Structures are given as structure tokens and as C-alpha cells.
Amino acid sequence: MQRTIFEPSHELFRESFRTFVEKEMKPHFEAWEQAGLTDRSLFLRAGEAGFLGTDVPEQYGGGGVKDFRYNQIISEEIQYAGVAGGGAGITLHNDICLPYYLNLATPEQLDRWLPGIVSGELITAIAMTEPGIGSDLAGMQTTAIRDGDRYIVNGSKTFITNGINSDIVIVAAKTDPTQKHKGMSLLIVERGMKGFERGRNLEKVGLHSQDTAELFFNDVEVPVENLLGEEGKGFVHLVTNLPQERLSIAVAGVGAAQAALNWTVEYAKERKAFGQPIGSFQNSRFKLAEMRTEVEVATQYIDQCVVALNEGRLSADDAAMAKWWTTELQKRTVDTCVQLHGGYGYMLEYPIARAYVDARITTIYGGTTEIMKEIVGRSMGF
Ligand SMILES: Cc1cc2nc3c(=O)[nH]c(=O)nc-3n(C[C@H](O)[C@H](O)[C@H](O)COP(=O)(O)OP(=O)(O)OC[C@H]3O[C@@H](n4cnc5c(N)ncnc54)[C@H](O)[C@@H]3O)c2cc1C
């Protein structure tokens, strides 16, 4: 079914980002996958080309257009090109971290950080998860205790995307450890602050070119000027921003499913068995038809979620439904597509194999499928 949400300006943007991916990402992608890290120069090149902070006001160097369709296009093109691991840092930067600055920062903080975020000189990350907690964020142990004009931060975080490359990290910590939700605040911890250390670049099942790391805080002195939003409102700030994070993951999920389907249709036309293209077996044809149906239905829902986000009416349960449905769809689609590729589907030189290992995390990060269903269930009064 034809998608109706895009205008000619979006199509031009899509073409230009597609060219960027071809020139600046694809030739380096294999090296990044081997290194376990995307070169940080990618952020500078993306910044230069106008692909960071399309929604940041022009006075800070941004695109000045608040329209998540541009973010959606970036994410889709990354998936279609099969460079998910190389692009994840950029979508996290644009879709997930940047809104915290745009929504919560003081004018001084905007002056300080936005130009670097838009140029790619300052790479962002957000650190909520700890070794002992993930889903149950209110139980976090990291503390930030006020001492005059600074906070003293102690604790550790894990599984942090852009963990190695990041220059400024939004850290969720307890400013009042006697409280659960109400004791949490958000602080910007900067590269080079004394006592802020990075652990290993974690070895993952997939998304190899995406750096995911542990972060350690030992008596890190963070000036009060680095408090983002209000003290004690950290949990509210997280809950407010999570629907956009979940929609971002959903957009990537449906994009990845579409990409897997595209590669498999091509393959099923070329590959022959028993003297006929494998796509012409009834089982293959039915599988392809089922996948196309599911992906197209999901795409229409996600497009409407993007429109709802733009209009400020995307609810937490809309985003939760989008996230769990599309990422589960991604998982089963890539699995079926591997099957249709036969043995070649297990070879990393085929994009479908990489899509398979990359897909496994998406039903977990940004809130697991189970937590998404909790949110949806609670919104129904249970
Ligand atoms: C590659 C990668 C990148 C990540 N990037 C970031 C990042 O940038 N920043 C960040 O802060 N975090 C990040 N994370 C962490 C991620 O968000 C968490 O792993 C995720 O939220 C799940 O938390 P957990 O791992 O502690 O699992 P747990 O919370 O321990 O959950 C384990 C299992 O129990 C289930 N469960 C838990 N509670 C309930 C419940 N109430 N009802 C039913 N089932 C439940 C879960 O669904 C899951 O199946 C990343 C993780 C990975 C692997």
C-alpha cells in the first residue's frame, strides 16, 4: 500500500541520505564491524552534511524543522542498506538523546552543547541501565549527592550505546537515595571528568560496529550547571521521552523487516532448486506473502505513530504497542528470511545473516516486549 505521509522535501532528503550511506558508511562498514566500533569521524561527516539535529533551531546550526519524518527516513535508509550497527549511534544521538537537551536544557546549556551535538563534535549517550537493574529503573543504585555547587556521582552503568565514543552522557542517578521514582535526577557527565571511567567495549551477539560499554563513576564532581531538567524529576523526564525512543526503535524494526523481505524476494527469484526459482514453491510464496502483509500493515501503523508524534499526541501505550509489535515482527521476519536463504542465510557476507544477529536485541533494549505489554495492559485499566 502506498505510503502517504511523505512530501517531496522528504523524498529529496531520502535520496540525499541514501547517497551519504553509500559514500560514507557502506565502504567502511566491514572495518567498523571488525573493530567493534564505528569511527567517530562518521558523526563529523553526518554533521557536516546536515544529518544531525534536523530539529535543532537554526541558531545552533541545526535544520530548524521539528519533523520526525526526517529521523524516520535516516533510520529506514540505514536498515535498507544493511548497516544497522554503523547507524545505531546516529539514531541514538538524533532520536533518543537530543530530545532531552531540546526539551529540558536551560538557554546556557543549549548554547554550550547544541552546536557540538549538531556538528558531530559532541557524541551523546544516555545511561540508565545498571548491572543490577534494567527494567526496574526506580531501583537504580547510582547516586549524585549534592555538595555545594556540585554533585558527587558514584555508581556504575552498563550496556550503554555510544559508551566508548560518547563525549557527553545523560546519567540517571539518585539525588535522594531514600526515594524511589521521586529521588532521581539527570546529570550530564562529560568526557575527561575526574573519576569517570569507561569499561570494556562489550562483545555482543550482533550490532558489532555499535560500541556498547560499561561506565564507572567514582566520586565524579559534576557541577550543578550540568543538571538537566529539575532535581528529583528525572523519572518524569525519562517517562516523557521514552515514547519517542520506543518509536525510534519501532521505525528501525519495521525498516529492518522490510529490508530482510527485499533481500529475500531478490534471492528467491535468482536461486533455483529442482529446476525452478525457490520463490515459486508454494511454501516460499506463502511465506513471502505473509511477511509482506505483516510488514505493510506495520508500516502504516508506524507512519501514523510518526504523524501522532509530530502532532504531540503519541501516547506511551501507542509507542509501547509500536515497539513490541514491530520488533517481534522484525525478529520473526528475519528468521523466516534466513530459512528461505538456505545455508547462505547463515553466512555473514549475506546481509540477511547480519540482520539476523542484529535483530535479537530489539525486543529487549528500550524496554522489553514484556514491559511494553505491561504499559499497554495498564493503559486498559488493569
Ligand atoms: C545492545 C544494547 C544496547 C543498550 N543500550 C542502552 C543505553 O544506551 N542506555 C541504557 O540505559 N540501557 C541500554 N541498554 C539496556 C537495556 O535497555 C536493558 O537491557 C533492558 O531495558 C532490559 O533490562 P535488563 O537487561 O536489566 O533485563 P531485566 O530487567 O533483568 O529483565 C530480564 C527479563 O525479565 C523480564 N521482566 C522484568 N520485569 C518484568 C515484569 N515486571 N513483568 C514481566 N517480565 C519482566 C524482562 O522482560 C526480561 O525478559 C542496552 C542493552 C543492550 C543489550
Short mmCIF file of C-alpha atoms and ligand atoms in Angstrom, two decimals:
data_model
loop_
_atom_site.label_atom_id
_atom_site.label_comp_id
_atom_site.label_asym_id
_atom_site.label_seq_id
_atom_site.Cartn_x
_atom_site.Cartn_y
_atom_site.Cartn_z
CA MET A 1 0.00 0.00 0.00
CA GLN A 2 1.29 3.42 -0.88
CA ARG A 3 2.69 5.46 1.99
CA THR A 4 1.13 8.88 2.15
CA ILE A 5 2.94 10.75 4.91
CA PHE A 6 5.95 11.96 2.92
CA GLU A 7 6.20 15.17 0.91
CA PRO A 8 8.62 15.98 -1.92
CA SER A 9 11.08 17.55 0.56
CA HIS A 10 11.23 14.23 2.42
CA GLU A 11 11.89 12.31 -0.77
CA LEU A 12 14.78 14.64 -1.62
CA PHE A 13 16.13 14.19 1.89
CA ARG A 14 15.83 10.40 1.49
CA GLU A 15 17.82 10.47 -1.74
CA SER A 16 20.50 12.60 -0.22
CA PHE A 17 20.81 10.45 2.91
CA ARG A 18 20.89 7.31 0.74
CA THR A 19 23.85 8.78 -1.15
CA PHE A 20 25.51 9.59 2.18
CA VAL A 21 25.12 5.97 3.30
CA GLU A 22 26.57 4.71 0.01
CA LYS A 23 29.59 7.02 0.20
CA GLU A 24 30.29 7.42 3.89
CA MET A 25 29.03 4.27 5.54
CA LYS A 26 29.00 1.26 3.25
CA PRO A 27 32.70 1.40 2.25
CA HIS A 28 33.79 1.46 5.93
CA PHE A 29 31.12 -0.75 7.43
CA GLU A 30 33.03 -4.02 7.32
CA ALA A 31 36.03 -2.43 9.04
CA TRP A 32 33.77 -0.99 11.76
CA GLU A 33 32.16 -4.38 12.30
CA GLN A 34 35.61 -5.94 12.71
CA ALA A 35 36.79 -3.18 15.05
CA GLY A 36 33.62 -3.31 17.17
CA LEU A 37 33.36 0.45 16.82
CA THR A 38 32.09 2.96 14.30
CA ASP A 39 34.73 5.59 13.63
CA ARG A 40 33.72 8.82 15.32
CA SER A 41 34.54 10.74 12.14
CA LEU A 42 31.19 9.43 10.83
CA PHE A 43 29.48 11.83 13.22
CA LEU A 44 31.52 14.76 11.89
CA ARG A 45 30.64 13.86 8.31
CA ALA A 46 26.96 13.40 9.19
CA GLY A 47 27.01 16.74 10.99
CA GLU A 48 28.65 18.47 8.04
CA ALA A 49 26.04 17.04 5.66
CA GLY A 50 23.14 18.19 7.88
CA PHE A 51 22.03 14.78 9.15
CA LEU A 52 22.43 15.53 12.84
CA GLY A 53 19.83 17.62 14.63
CA THR A 54 17.45 18.32 11.77
CA ASP A 55 15.05 19.51 14.50
CA VAL A 56 17.56 21.76 16.29
CA PRO A 57 16.90 25.50 15.90
CA GLU A 58 19.00 27.11 13.17
CA GLN A 59 20.73 29.44 15.63
CA TYR A 60 22.63 26.39 16.92
CA GLY A 61 23.42 25.13 13.43
CA GLY A 62 20.51 22.67 13.17
CA GLY A 63 17.96 22.11 10.44
CA GLY A 64 15.26 24.07 12.29
CA VAL A 65 12.44 21.71 11.31
CA LYS A 66 10.69 19.73 14.02
CA ASP A 67 9.52 16.78 11.98
CA PHE A 68 10.26 13.18 12.97
CA ARG A 69 9.75 12.03 9.38
CA TYR A 70 13.37 13.09 8.74
CA ASN A 71 14.55 10.90 11.62
CA GLN A 72 12.39 8.09 10.27
CA ILE A 73 13.98 8.35 6.82
CA ILE A 74 17.51 8.23 8.27
CA SER A 75 16.64 5.14 10.26
CA GLU A 76 14.91 3.38 7.35
CA GLU A 77 17.77 4.02 4.93
CA ILE A 78 20.29 2.67 7.44
CA GLN A 79 18.25 -0.53 7.67
CA TYR A 80 17.67 -0.82 3.91
CA ALA A 81 21.43 -0.52 3.34
CA GLY A 82 22.17 -3.28 5.84
CA VAL A 83 24.43 -1.11 8.03
CA ALA A 84 22.38 -1.22 11.24
CA GLY A 85 25.35 -1.41 13.60
CA GLY A 86 27.06 1.56 11.93
CA GLY A 87 23.95 3.71 12.07
CA ALA A 88 22.67 2.91 15.55
CA GLY A 89 24.90 5.54 17.16
CA ILE A 90 23.49 8.24 14.90
CA THR A 91 19.86 7.35 15.53
CA LEU A 92 20.51 7.19 19.28
CA HIS A 93 22.15 10.63 19.08
CA ASN A 94 19.35 12.20 17.00
CA ASP A 95 16.21 10.41 18.15
CA ILE A 96 16.90 9.45 21.74
CA CYS A 97 19.49 11.74 23.39
CA LEU A 98 18.93 15.03 21.59
CA PRO A 99 15.28 15.45 22.70
CA TYR A 100 16.41 15.57 26.35
CA TYR A 101 18.52 18.63 25.53
CA LEU A 102 15.84 20.26 23.39
CA ASN A 103 13.12 19.67 25.99
CA LEU A 104 14.99 20.23 29.23
CA ALA A 105 18.15 22.30 28.79
CA THR A 106 18.46 25.88 30.01
CA PRO A 107 19.46 28.54 27.44
CA GLU A 108 23.05 28.38 28.79
CA GLN A 109 23.12 24.61 28.40
CA LEU A 110 21.71 24.86 24.87
CA ASP A 111 24.49 27.32 23.96
CA ARG A 112 27.07 25.03 25.48
CA TRP A 113 26.09 21.72 23.97
CA LEU A 114 23.79 22.04 20.96
CA PRO A 115 26.35 23.33 18.43
CA GLY A 116 28.66 20.37 19.18
CA ILE A 117 25.80 17.88 19.06
CA VAL A 118 24.75 19.18 15.65
CA SER A 119 28.29 19.31 14.22
CA GLY A 120 29.09 15.80 15.48
CA GLU A 121 31.94 17.05 17.68
CA LEU A 122 30.00 16.04 20.78
CA ILE A 123 28.68 12.49 20.65
CA THR A 124 25.87 11.74 23.08
CA ALA A 125 24.78 8.77 25.15
CA ILE A 126 22.19 8.07 27.81
CA ALA A 127 22.93 5.88 30.83
CA MET A 128 20.01 4.42 32.73
CA THR A 129 20.74 0.68 32.97
CA GLU A 130 22.96 -0.66 35.75
CA PRO A 131 24.45 -4.11 36.29
CA GLY A 132 21.73 -4.82 38.85
CA ILE A 133 18.71 -3.15 37.21
CA GLY A 134 17.28 -2.55 33.77
CA SER A 135 13.52 -2.77 33.58
CA ASP A 136 13.00 -1.58 37.16
CA LEU A 137 14.67 1.82 36.76
CA ALA A 138 13.41 3.22 40.05
CA GLY A 139 15.63 0.70 41.82
CA MET A 140 18.87 2.22 40.48
CA GLN A 141 21.83 2.48 42.84
CA THR A 142 23.94 5.21 41.23
CA THR A 143 23.90 8.30 43.45
CA ALA A 144 24.52 12.00 42.85
CA ILE A 145 24.72 13.72 46.21
CA ARG A 146 24.67 17.50 46.27
CA ASP A 147 27.67 19.12 47.91
CA GLY A 148 27.57 22.92 47.49
CA ASP A 149 27.74 23.79 43.82
CA ARG A 150 28.36 20.25 42.59
CA TYR A 151 27.03 16.71 42.73
CA ILE A 152 29.27 13.83 43.72
CA VAL A 153 28.39 10.89 41.47
CA ASN A 154 29.11 7.28 42.43
CA GLY A 155 27.99 4.05 40.81
CA SER A 156 28.14 2.24 37.52
CA LYS A 157 26.10 1.77 34.35
CA THR A 158 26.19 -0.96 31.75
CA PHE A 159 25.09 -1.72 28.18
CA ILE A 160 25.48 1.95 27.23
CA THR A 161 25.18 2.61 23.48
CA ASN A 162 27.90 5.01 22.24
CA GLY A 163 29.57 4.11 25.53
CA ILE A 164 33.09 4.38 24.09
CA ASN A 165 32.58 7.20 21.59
CA SER A 166 30.40 9.49 23.70
CA ASP A 167 31.59 12.87 24.96
CA ILE A 168 28.52 13.86 26.97
CA VAL A 169 26.42 11.29 28.79
CA ILE A 170 23.00 11.84 30.30
CA VAL A 171 23.31 9.89 33.55
CA ALA A 172 20.23 8.98 35.57
CA ALA A 173 21.14 8.92 39.28
CA LYS A 174 19.54 9.19 42.67
CA THR A 175 19.93 12.67 44.16
CA ASP A 176 17.80 11.39 47.03
CA PRO A 177 18.56 7.70 47.58
CA THR A 178 15.84 7.42 50.23
CA GLN A 179 13.24 7.82 47.48
CA LYS A 180 12.38 5.60 44.52
CA HIS A 181 10.97 7.45 41.46
CA LYS A 182 11.00 10.84 43.12
CA GLY A 183 14.66 10.72 44.09
CA MET A 184 16.01 10.51 40.54
CA SER A 185 17.68 13.28 38.51
CA LEU A 186 19.51 13.60 35.19
CA LEU A 187 23.07 14.92 35.04
CA ILE A 188 25.40 15.49 32.11
CA VAL A 189 28.70 13.76 32.76
CA GLU A 190 31.42 14.87 30.39
CA ARG A 191 34.40 13.05 28.89
CA GLY A 192 37.50 13.78 30.97
CA MET A 193 35.76 14.44 34.29
CA LYS A 194 37.92 13.01 37.07
CA GLY A 195 36.63 9.65 38.28
CA PHE A 196 34.57 8.98 35.13
CA GLU A 197 35.94 5.78 33.57
CA ARG A 198 34.82 3.55 30.73
CA GLY A 199 34.93 -0.19 31.00
CA ARG A 200 35.11 -2.73 28.22
CA ASN A 201 33.56 -2.32 24.83
CA LEU A 202 31.19 -5.24 25.36
CA GLU A 203 31.31 -8.15 22.93
CA LYS A 204 27.79 -8.56 21.60
CA VAL A 205 25.85 -11.14 19.59
CA GLY A 206 25.14 -8.57 16.86
CA LEU A 207 25.37 -4.85 16.09
CA HIS A 208 29.13 -5.31 16.14
CA SER A 209 30.07 -1.86 14.90
CA GLN A 210 27.99 -0.28 17.67
CA ASP A 211 30.04 0.42 20.80
CA THR A 212 28.23 -0.69 23.93
CA ALA A 213 30.10 -0.19 27.18
CA GLU A 214 30.16 -0.11 30.93
CA LEU A 215 30.65 3.27 32.63
CA PHE A 216 32.04 3.80 36.11
CA PHE A 217 31.67 6.83 38.36
CA ASN A 218 33.98 7.20 41.33
CA ASP A 219 33.42 10.45 43.23
CA VAL A 220 32.89 12.31 39.96
CA GLU A 221 32.36 16.02 40.68
CA VAL A 222 29.62 17.25 38.38
CA PRO A 223 28.84 20.98 38.58
CA VAL A 224 25.20 21.88 39.31
CA GLU A 225 25.17 23.63 35.92
CA ASN A 226 25.13 20.10 34.44
CA LEU A 227 21.78 19.18 36.00
CA LEU A 228 19.39 18.55 33.09
CA GLY A 229 15.80 19.41 33.94
CA GLU A 230 14.68 19.53 37.54
CA GLU A 231 16.24 17.84 40.53
CA GLY A 232 14.04 14.93 41.62
CA LYS A 233 12.16 14.90 38.30
CA GLY A 234 14.50 12.53 36.48
CA PHE A 235 11.99 9.72 36.33
CA VAL A 236 9.29 12.00 34.93
CA HIS A 237 11.77 13.29 32.33
CA LEU A 238 12.61 9.71 31.30
CA VAL A 239 8.96 8.68 31.07
CA THR A 240 8.22 11.78 28.97
CA ASN A 241 10.99 10.99 26.49
CA LEU A 242 10.63 7.21 26.29
CA PRO A 243 7.73 7.18 23.76
CA GLN A 244 9.99 8.84 21.17
CA GLU A 245 12.80 6.40 21.99
CA ARG A 246 10.41 3.48 21.54
CA LEU A 247 9.06 4.85 18.29
CA SER A 248 12.62 5.24 17.03
CA ILE A 249 13.28 1.55 17.77
CA ALA A 250 9.96 0.62 16.14
CA VAL A 251 10.82 2.57 12.98
CA ALA A 252 14.13 0.70 12.77
CA GLY A 253 12.31 -2.58 13.45
CA VAL A 254 9.87 -2.27 10.59
CA GLY A 255 12.63 -0.90 8.35
CA ALA A 256 14.77 -3.94 9.14
CA ALA A 257 11.86 -6.28 8.39
CA GLN A 258 11.27 -4.53 5.06
CA ALA A 259 14.96 -4.78 4.19
CA ALA A 260 15.02 -8.51 5.01
CA LEU A 261 11.99 -9.05 2.84
CA ASN A 262 13.51 -7.08 -0.07
CA TRP A 263 16.74 -9.10 0.00
CA THR A 264 14.79 -12.35 0.21
CA VAL A 265 12.48 -11.56 -2.70
CA GLU A 266 15.56 -10.90 -4.83
CA TYR A 267 17.21 -14.08 -3.67
CA ALA A 268 14.08 -16.20 -4.13
CA LYS A 269 13.89 -15.08 -7.77
CA GLU A 270 17.52 -15.97 -8.53
CA ARG A 271 18.15 -19.11 -6.53
CA LYS A 272 16.96 -22.29 -8.17
CA ALA A 273 16.20 -25.73 -6.73
CA PHE A 274 14.64 -28.65 -8.56
CA GLY A 275 14.84 -26.56 -11.73
CA GLN A 276 12.73 -23.67 -10.52
CA PRO A 277 13.24 -20.44 -8.54
CA ILE A 278 12.82 -21.19 -4.84
CA GLY A 279 10.25 -18.37 -4.59
CA SER A 280 7.92 -20.30 -6.85
CA PHE A 281 7.42 -23.12 -4.33
CA GLN A 282 4.05 -22.60 -2.73
CA ASN A 283 5.54 -22.61 0.76
CA SER A 284 8.03 -19.86 -0.15
CA ARG A 285 5.35 -17.82 -1.92
CA PHE A 286 3.04 -18.05 1.09
CA LYS A 287 5.83 -17.10 3.49
CA LEU A 288 6.73 -14.10 1.33
CA ALA A 289 3.07 -13.12 1.06
CA GLU A 290 2.60 -13.38 4.83
CA MET A 291 5.70 -11.30 5.52
CA ARG A 292 4.75 -8.64 3.01
CA THR A 293 1.29 -8.38 4.56
CA GLU A 294 2.64 -8.03 8.08
CA VAL A 295 5.33 -5.53 7.12
CA GLU A 296 2.91 -3.35 5.15
CA VAL A 297 0.34 -3.34 7.95
CA ALA A 298 3.04 -2.43 10.47
CA THR A 299 4.44 0.30 8.21
CA GLN A 300 1.06 2.03 8.04
CA TYR A 301 0.72 1.95 11.84
CA ILE A 302 4.25 3.30 12.33
CA ASP A 303 3.66 6.08 9.80
CA GLN A 304 0.59 7.11 11.81
CA CYS A 305 2.62 7.00 15.02
CA VAL A 306 5.18 9.35 13.44
CA VAL A 307 2.40 11.75 12.46
CA ALA A 308 1.00 11.48 16.01
CA LEU A 309 4.42 12.24 17.50
CA ASN A 310 4.78 15.29 15.25
CA GLU A 311 1.38 16.49 16.44
CA GLY A 312 2.19 15.84 20.11
CA ARG A 313 -0.40 13.11 20.56
CA LEU A 314 1.67 9.89 20.63
CA SER A 315 0.78 8.25 23.95
CA ALA A 316 3.02 5.96 25.99
CA ASP A 317 0.80 2.99 25.11
CA ASP A 318 0.76 3.85 21.37
CA ALA A 319 4.57 3.83 21.45
CA ALA A 320 4.69 0.64 23.53
CA MET A 321 2.41 -1.16 21.04
CA ALA A 322 4.56 0.09 18.17
CA LYS A 323 7.76 -1.04 19.85
CA TRP A 324 6.82 -4.54 20.85
CA TRP A 325 4.86 -5.37 17.71
CA THR A 326 7.42 -4.20 15.17
CA THR A 327 10.45 -5.62 16.93
CA GLU A 328 8.79 -9.02 17.35
CA LEU A 329 7.83 -8.74 13.67
CA GLN A 330 11.45 -7.95 12.81
CA LYS A 331 12.64 -10.99 14.74
CA ARG A 332 10.29 -13.48 13.09
CA THR A 333 10.68 -11.91 9.62
CA VAL A 334 14.47 -12.11 9.59
CA ASP A 335 14.27 -15.65 10.94
CA THR A 336 11.95 -16.74 8.11
CA CYS A 337 14.13 -14.90 5.58
CA VAL A 338 17.24 -16.76 6.79
CA GLN A 339 15.35 -20.01 6.28
CA LEU A 340 14.45 -19.03 2.72
CA HIS A 341 18.11 -18.24 2.01
CA GLY A 342 19.13 -21.77 2.98
CA GLY A 343 22.80 -22.15 4.02
CA TYR A 344 23.74 -18.80 2.53
CA GLY A 345 21.47 -17.19 5.10
CA TYR A 346 23.92 -18.25 7.76
CA MET A 347 26.90 -16.57 6.07
CA LEU A 348 27.75 -13.10 7.31
CA GLU A 349 28.66 -11.99 3.80
CA TYR A 350 24.91 -12.03 3.13
CA PRO A 351 23.11 -9.06 4.70
CA ILE A 352 20.32 -11.30 5.93
CA ALA A 353 22.72 -13.14 8.24
CA ARG A 354 23.87 -9.91 9.82
CA ALA A 355 20.27 -8.71 10.07
CA TYR A 356 19.50 -11.91 11.98
CA VAL A 357 22.09 -11.32 14.70
CA ASP A 358 21.37 -7.60 14.80
CA ALA A 359 17.65 -8.20 15.29
CA ARG A 360 17.88 -10.18 18.50
CA ILE A 361 18.37 -7.18 20.76
CA THR A 362 15.49 -5.03 19.56
CA THR A 363 12.81 -6.77 21.65
CA ILE A 364 14.99 -6.16 24.71
CA TYR A 365 16.53 -2.68 24.66
CA GLY A 366 14.46 0.45 25.10
CA GLY A 367 12.13 -1.62 27.30
CA THR A 368 11.47 -5.33 26.78
CA THR A 369 8.43 -6.75 25.00
CA GLU A 370 7.10 -7.80 28.40
CA ILE A 371 7.44 -4.29 29.83
CA MET A 372 5.74 -2.87 26.70
CA LYS A 373 2.80 -5.22 27.25
CA GLU A 374 2.68 -4.10 30.90
CA ILE A 375 2.34 -0.50 29.72
CA VAL A 376 -0.38 -1.40 27.23
CA GLY A 377 -2.21 -3.58 29.75
CA ARG A 378 -2.10 -0.89 32.43
CA SER A 379 -3.46 1.68 29.99
CA MET A 380 -6.51 -0.61 29.65
CA GLY A 381 -7.20 -0.25 33.36
CA PHE A 382 -5.53 -3.44 34.63
C1 LIG B 1 22.98 -3.61 22.82
C2 LIG B 1 22.33 -2.92 23.97
C3 LIG B 1 22.26 -1.54 24.00
C4 LIG B 1 21.68 -0.88 25.09
N1 LIG B 1 21.72 0.49 25.16
C5 LIG B 1 21.36 1.10 26.32
C6 LIG B 1 21.59 2.50 26.51
O1 LIG B 1 22.11 3.19 25.61
N2 LIG B 1 21.26 3.05 27.68
C7 LIG B 1 20.70 2.33 28.70
O2 LIG B 1 20.43 2.89 29.76
N3 LIG B 1 20.46 1.00 28.55
C8 LIG B 1 20.80 0.37 27.40
N4 LIG B 1 20.59 -0.97 27.25
C9 LIG B 1 19.97 -1.73 28.33
C10 LIG B 1 18.55 -2.21 28.01
O3 LIG B 1 17.68 -1.15 27.90
C11 LIG B 1 18.16 -3.23 29.07
O4 LIG B 1 18.95 -4.38 28.86
C12 LIG B 1 16.70 -3.56 29.04
O5 LIG B 1 15.91 -2.48 29.46
C13 LIG B 1 16.34 -4.78 29.93
O6 LIG B 1 16.88 -4.64 31.20
P1 LIG B 1 17.74 -5.84 31.84
O7 LIG B 1 18.77 -6.23 30.85
O8 LIG B 1 18.21 -5.42 33.17
O9 LIG B 1 16.72 -7.02 31.98
P2 LIG B 1 15.78 -7.33 33.25
O10 LIG B 1 15.06 -6.11 33.66
O11 LIG B 1 16.61 -8.03 34.27
O12 LIG B 1 14.74 -8.35 32.60
C14 LIG B 1 15.05 -9.74 32.42
C15 LIG B 1 13.77 -10.41 31.92
O13 LIG B 1 12.73 -10.25 32.90
C16 LIG B 1 11.59 -9.69 32.30
N5 LIG B 1 10.91 -8.78 33.23
C17 LIG B 1 11.44 -7.81 34.02
N6 LIG B 1 10.48 -7.18 34.70
C18 LIG B 1 9.30 -7.74 34.32
C19 LIG B 1 7.93 -7.51 34.66
N7 LIG B 1 7.57 -6.54 35.50
N8 LIG B 1 6.99 -8.29 34.08
C20 LIG B 1 7.34 -9.27 33.21
N9 LIG B 1 8.60 -9.52 32.85
C21 LIG B 1 9.57 -8.77 33.39
C22 LIG B 1 12.13 -8.90 31.12
O14 LIG B 1 11.10 -8.66 30.16
C23 LIG B 1 13.23 -9.82 30.62
O15 LIG B 1 12.67 -10.81 29.81
C24 LIG B 1 21.11 -1.64 26.14
C25 LIG B 1 21.16 -3.04 26.10
C26 LIG B 1 21.78 -3.68 25.05
C27 LIG B 1 21.90 -5.18 25.10
#
